[in-house]
CSV table of C-alpha atoms and ligand atoms in Angstrom, one decimal:
chain,number,residue,atom,x,y,z
A,1,MET,CA,78.0,-111.2,-74.4
A,2,LYS,CA,80.7,-108.7,-74.2
A,3,PHE,CA,79.9,-105.1,-75.1
A,4,PHE,CA,82.7,-102.6,-75.9
A,5,SER,CA,81.4,-99.2,-75.0
A,6,PHE,CA,82.4,-95.6,-74.0
A,7,TRP,CA,80.2,-93.3,-72.0
A,8,ARG,CA,80.2,-90.4,-74.6
A,9,SER,CA,79.9,-92.6,-77.7
A,10,LEU,CA,76.6,-92.1,-79.4
A,11,ALA,CA,76.8,-95.3,-81.3
A,12,SER,CA,77.4,-97.1,-77.9
A,13,PHE,CA,74.4,-95.2,-76.5
A,14,ARG,CA,72.2,-96.7,-79.3
A,15,VAL,CA,73.2,-100.3,-78.5
A,16,ARG,CA,72.9,-99.7,-74.7
A,17,ILE,CA,69.3,-98.7,-75.2
A,18,ALA,CA,68.6,-101.8,-77.4
A,19,LEU,CA,70.2,-104.1,-74.8
A,20,ASN,CA,68.1,-102.5,-72.1
A,21,LEU,CA,64.8,-102.7,-74.1
A,22,LYS,CA,65.5,-106.3,-74.7
A,23,GLY,CA,66.5,-107.0,-71.1
A,24,LEU,CA,69.8,-108.5,-72.3
A,25,PRO,CA,72.7,-108.5,-69.8
A,26,ALA,CA,76.2,-107.8,-71.2
A,27,GLU,CA,79.6,-107.7,-69.7
A,28,ILE,CA,80.8,-104.2,-70.4
A,29,GLU,CA,84.4,-103.5,-71.6
A,30,LEU,CA,85.1,-99.8,-71.4
A,31,VAL,CA,87.3,-98.3,-74.1
A,32,ASP,CA,88.4,-94.8,-73.4
A,33,LEU,CA,88.1,-92.8,-76.7
A,34,ASP,CA,89.7,-89.8,-75.0
A,35,ALA,CA,92.8,-91.9,-74.2
A,36,ASP,CA,92.8,-93.3,-77.8
A,37,ALA,CA,92.3,-96.8,-76.4
A,38,HIS,CA,90.2,-97.5,-79.5
A,39,ARG,CA,93.4,-97.1,-81.6
A,40,ALA,CA,95.5,-99.5,-79.4
A,41,ASP,CA,96.3,-103.0,-80.5
A,42,ASP,CA,93.9,-104.7,-78.0
A,43,TYR,CA,90.8,-103.0,-79.4
A,44,ARG,CA,92.1,-102.9,-83.0
A,45,LYS,CA,92.0,-106.7,-82.9
A,46,VAL,CA,88.3,-106.5,-81.9
A,47,ASN,CA,87.3,-103.8,-84.5
A,48,PRO,CA,90.0,-102.9,-87.1
A,49,GLN,CA,88.0,-99.8,-87.9
A,50,MET,CA,88.9,-98.5,-84.5
A,51,ALA,CA,85.4,-97.4,-83.7
A,52,LEU,CA,82.9,-98.2,-81.0
A,53,PRO,CA,80.8,-100.1,-80.3
A,54,ALA,CA,81.5,-103.8,-80.7
A,55,LEU,CA,79.5,-106.7,-79.4
A,56,VAL,CA,81.0,-110.2,-79.0
A,57,THR,CA,78.2,-112.7,-78.9
A,58,ALA,CA,78.0,-115.9,-76.7
A,59,ASP,CA,79.4,-117.9,-79.6
A,60,GLY,CA,82.4,-115.6,-80.0
A,61,THR,CA,81.2,-113.7,-83.1
A,62,THR,CA,82.3,-110.1,-83.1
A,63,LEU,CA,79.6,-107.6,-84.4
A,64,VAL,CA,80.3,-104.0,-85.3
A,65,GLN,CA,78.3,-101.0,-86.5
A,66,SER,CA,75.5,-100.1,-84.0
A,67,LEU,CA,72.6,-100.5,-86.5
A,68,ALA,CA,73.8,-103.9,-87.6
A,69,ILE,CA,74.2,-104.9,-83.9
A,70,ILE,CA,70.8,-103.7,-83.0
A,71,GLU,CA,69.1,-105.5,-85.9
A,72,TYR,CA,71.0,-108.6,-84.9
A,73,LEU,CA,69.7,-108.3,-81.3
A,74,ASP,CA,66.2,-107.6,-82.7
A,75,GLU,CA,66.3,-110.7,-84.9
A,76,THR,CA,67.7,-113.0,-82.2
A,77,HIS,CA,65.5,-111.6,-79.4
A,78,PRO,CA,62.3,-110.4,-81.1
A,79,ALA,CA,60.5,-109.0,-78.1
A,80,PRO,CA,59.9,-106.1,-77.9
A,81,PRO,CA,60.3,-105.5,-81.6
A,82,LEU,CA,62.4,-102.5,-82.6
A,83,LEU,CA,61.2,-102.5,-86.2
A,84,PRO,CA,57.6,-102.5,-87.5
A,85,ALA,CA,55.9,-105.6,-88.8
A,86,ASP,CA,55.2,-104.1,-92.2
A,87,ALA,CA,57.8,-103.4,-95.0
A,88,ARG,CA,56.7,-99.8,-95.5
A,89,GLY,CA,57.0,-99.1,-91.7
A,90,ARG,CA,60.4,-100.8,-91.6
A,91,ALA,CA,61.6,-98.6,-94.5
A,92,ARG,CA,60.4,-95.5,-92.7
A,93,VAL,CA,62.0,-96.4,-89.4
A,94,ARG,CA,65.3,-97.3,-91.1
A,95,ALA,CA,65.2,-94.1,-93.0
A,96,LEU,CA,64.8,-92.0,-89.9
A,97,SER,CA,67.5,-94.0,-88.2
A,98,LEU,CA,69.9,-93.6,-91.1
A,99,MET,CA,69.3,-89.8,-91.2
A,100,VAL,CA,71.1,-89.8,-87.8
A,101,ALA,CA,73.5,-92.7,-88.0
A,102,CYS,CA,74.7,-92.3,-91.6
A,103,GLU,CA,74.2,-88.6,-92.2
A,104,GLY,CA,74.4,-86.5,-89.0
A,105,HIS,CA,76.5,-88.5,-86.6
A,106,PRO,CA,79.5,-89.4,-88.9
A,107,LEU,CA,80.2,-85.7,-89.3
A,108,LEU,CA,80.7,-85.3,-85.5
A,109,VAL,CA,82.8,-88.4,-84.6
A,110,PRO,CA,86.3,-88.0,-83.1
A,111,ARG,CA,88.2,-89.0,-86.2
A,112,VAL,CA,86.5,-86.2,-88.2
A,113,ARG,CA,87.0,-83.7,-85.4
A,114,ARG,CA,90.6,-84.7,-85.2
A,115,TYR,CA,91.1,-84.1,-88.9
A,116,LEU,CA,89.4,-80.7,-88.7
A,117,ASP,CA,91.7,-79.8,-85.8
A,118,ARG,CA,95.0,-81.4,-86.7
A,119,GLU,CA,95.1,-81.5,-90.5
A,120,LEU,CA,92.9,-78.5,-91.5
A,121,LYS,CA,93.9,-76.6,-88.4
A,122,LEU,CA,90.4,-75.0,-88.0
A,123,ARG,CA,90.0,-72.7,-85.0
A,124,GLU,CA,87.8,-74.0,-82.2
A,125,THR,CA,85.1,-71.5,-83.2
A,126,GLN,CA,85.1,-72.9,-86.7
A,127,GLN,CA,85.0,-76.4,-85.4
A,128,ALA,CA,82.1,-75.5,-83.1
A,129,ALA,CA,80.3,-73.9,-86.1
A,130,TRP,CA,80.8,-77.2,-88.1
A,131,ARG,CA,79.3,-79.3,-85.3
A,132,ARG,CA,76.4,-76.9,-84.9
A,133,HIS,CA,75.7,-76.7,-88.6
A,134,TRP,CA,75.4,-80.5,-89.1
A,135,THR,CA,73.5,-81.0,-85.8
A,136,VAL,CA,70.9,-78.4,-86.7
A,137,GLU,CA,70.6,-79.7,-90.3
A,138,THR,CA,69.8,-83.2,-89.0
A,139,LEU,CA,67.4,-81.9,-86.4
A,140,ALA,CA,65.5,-79.9,-89.1
A,141,ALA,CA,65.4,-82.9,-91.4
A,142,LEU,CA,64.0,-85.1,-88.6
A,143,GLU,CA,61.4,-82.6,-87.7
A,144,ALA,CA,60.3,-82.3,-91.3
A,145,GLN,CA,59.9,-86.0,-91.6
A,146,LEU,CA,58.1,-86.5,-88.3
A,147,ALA,CA,55.8,-83.5,-88.1
A,148,GLY,CA,52.3,-84.1,-89.5
A,149,HIS,CA,53.2,-87.7,-90.7
A,150,GLN,CA,50.3,-90.1,-90.2
A,151,ASP,CA,52.6,-92.8,-88.7
A,152,THR,CA,54.3,-90.5,-86.1
A,153,GLY,CA,52.8,-91.3,-82.8
A,154,ARG,CA,53.9,-91.1,-79.2
A,155,PHE,CA,57.3,-92.1,-80.7
A,156,CYS,CA,58.8,-91.7,-84.1
A,157,HIS,CA,56.7,-94.5,-85.5
A,158,GLY,CA,53.6,-95.4,-83.6
A,159,ASP,CA,53.3,-95.7,-79.9
A,160,THR,CA,56.2,-97.9,-79.0
A,161,PRO,CA,59.9,-97.2,-79.3
A,162,THR,CA,61.7,-98.3,-82.4
A,163,LEU,CA,65.2,-98.1,-83.9
A,164,ALA,CA,64.3,-94.6,-85.0
A,165,ASP,CA,63.8,-93.4,-81.4
A,166,ILE,CA,67.0,-95.1,-80.4
A,167,CYS,CA,68.9,-93.1,-83.0
A,168,MET,CA,67.0,-89.9,-82.5
A,169,VAL,CA,67.7,-89.5,-78.8
A,170,GLY,CA,71.4,-89.6,-79.3
A,171,HIS,CA,71.2,-86.8,-81.8
A,172,VAL,CA,69.1,-84.7,-79.5
A,173,THR,CA,71.5,-85.3,-76.7
A,174,VAL,CA,74.3,-83.9,-78.8
A,175,ALA,CA,72.1,-80.9,-79.6
A,176,ILE,CA,71.5,-80.3,-75.9
A,177,THR,CA,75.2,-80.6,-75.2
A,178,GLN,CA,75.7,-77.8,-77.8
A,179,GLN,CA,73.0,-75.8,-76.2
A,180,ILE,CA,71.0,-75.7,-79.4
A,181,ASP,CA,67.4,-74.4,-78.9
A,182,LEU,CA,65.0,-77.2,-79.5
A,183,ALA,CA,61.9,-74.9,-79.8
A,184,PRO,CA,62.0,-75.0,-83.6
A,185,TYR,CA,61.8,-78.9,-83.5
A,186,PRO,CA,58.7,-79.5,-81.3
A,187,VAL,CA,57.9,-83.0,-82.5
A,188,VAL,CA,61.5,-84.1,-82.1
A,189,LYS,CA,61.5,-82.6,-78.6
A,190,ARG,CA,58.2,-84.2,-77.6
A,191,ILE,CA,59.4,-87.7,-78.7
A,192,PHE,CA,62.8,-87.2,-77.1
A,193,ASP,CA,61.1,-86.4,-73.8
A,194,ALA,CA,58.8,-89.4,-74.1
A,195,ALA,CA,61.7,-91.8,-74.9
A,196,MET,CA,64.0,-90.5,-72.2
A,197,ALA,CA,61.2,-91.0,-69.6
A,198,LEU,CA,61.6,-94.7,-70.2
A,199,PRO,CA,64.1,-96.4,-67.9
A,200,ALA,CA,65.7,-98.4,-70.8
A,201,PHE,CA,66.6,-95.0,-72.4
A,202,ALA,CA,67.4,-93.1,-69.2
A,203,ILE,CA,69.9,-95.6,-67.8
A,204,ALA,CA,71.7,-95.7,-71.2
A,205,HIS,CA,72.3,-92.0,-71.2
A,206,PRO,CA,75.9,-91.0,-71.6
A,207,LEU,CA,75.9,-89.1,-68.3
A,208,ALA,CA,74.7,-92.1,-66.4
A,209,GLN,CA,77.5,-94.6,-67.3
A,210,PRO,CA,80.1,-96.2,-65.0
A,211,ASP,CA,82.9,-94.4,-67.0
A,212,THR,CA,81.2,-91.0,-67.1
A,213,PRO,CA,83.5,-88.5,-65.4
A,214,GLU,CA,82.4,-88.1,-61.8
A,215,ALA,CA,81.8,-84.3,-62.2
A,216,MET,CA,79.4,-84.9,-65.1
A,217,ARG,CA,77.6,-88.0,-63.8
A,218,VAL,CA,73.9,-87.9,-63.3
A,219,LYS,CA,73.1,-89.6,-60.0
A,220,GLY,CA,70.2,-92.0,-60.5
B,301,GSH,N1,78.5,-95.9,-87.9
B,301,GSH,C1,79.2,-96.4,-86.7
B,301,GSH,C2,79.8,-95.2,-86.0
B,301,GSH,C3,81.0,-95.7,-85.2
B,301,GSH,C4,81.8,-94.6,-84.6
B,301,GSH,O1,82.3,-93.7,-85.3
B,301,GSH,N2,81.9,-94.6,-83.3
B,301,GSH,C5,82.6,-93.5,-82.6
B,301,GSH,C6,82.0,-93.2,-81.2
B,301,GSH,S1,80.3,-92.8,-81.3
B,301,GSH,C7,84.0,-93.9,-82.5
B,301,GSH,O2,84.4,-94.9,-81.9
B,301,GSH,N3,84.9,-93.0,-83.0
B,301,GSH,C8,86.3,-93.2,-83.0
B,301,GSH,C9,87.0,-92.2,-83.8
B,301,GSH,O3,86.3,-91.4,-84.5
B,301,GSH,O4,88.2,-92.1,-83.8
B,301,GSH,C10,78.1,-97.1,-85.7
B,301,GSH,O5,77.0,-96.7,-85.8
B,301,GSH,O6,78.5,-98.0,-85.0
């Protein structure tokens, strides 16, 4: 498999965790978002949407959209499962995942930030306020869903990591980057710490990647 990734990409972070949890090796193709490599012809042929990640399977099929990729990996390599066995549990895990992947994250991606900057010409302080607003809103929504829920366990759903944890850790990582205080979100914080203590999560962290800028790289 060939995996198109960038260190800072949260959607790539999600797929890295899933590959690690499943123990699946992939040849990594680095696409530098900061250099607009995702807009160049080479990558546009892989994903015309010009967004990371993409995964090319052994039979040459190109998959895009991190959640679709992860569900594909889960269906083709069922152990360990990333979705619960019951329909109600799957609906809850998918809902928690979508709160991040379809509500919070899209408001922070480079093409949105570029539009705020270049088209709307917002000042950096306004752009930072935008990022902070949507990051906090998603954190609060996650905390409200997780706190006190009977199915919340060591992780978002029960005591093993699921797609929901994979999505949640990326969002918390963004919050930490923005120096947002996590104290108001104690369940989110507890689950984040539990997940990031697992090697599959830790080695997928944006600051631990081969293309992480040297000055920022966490030495493992
Ligand atoms: N919903 C997509 C998000 C894809 C996405 O926006 N990826 C970002 C990096 S995390 C990207 O490549 N953005 C390029 C851009 O915004 O120009 C997924 O989950 O895969």
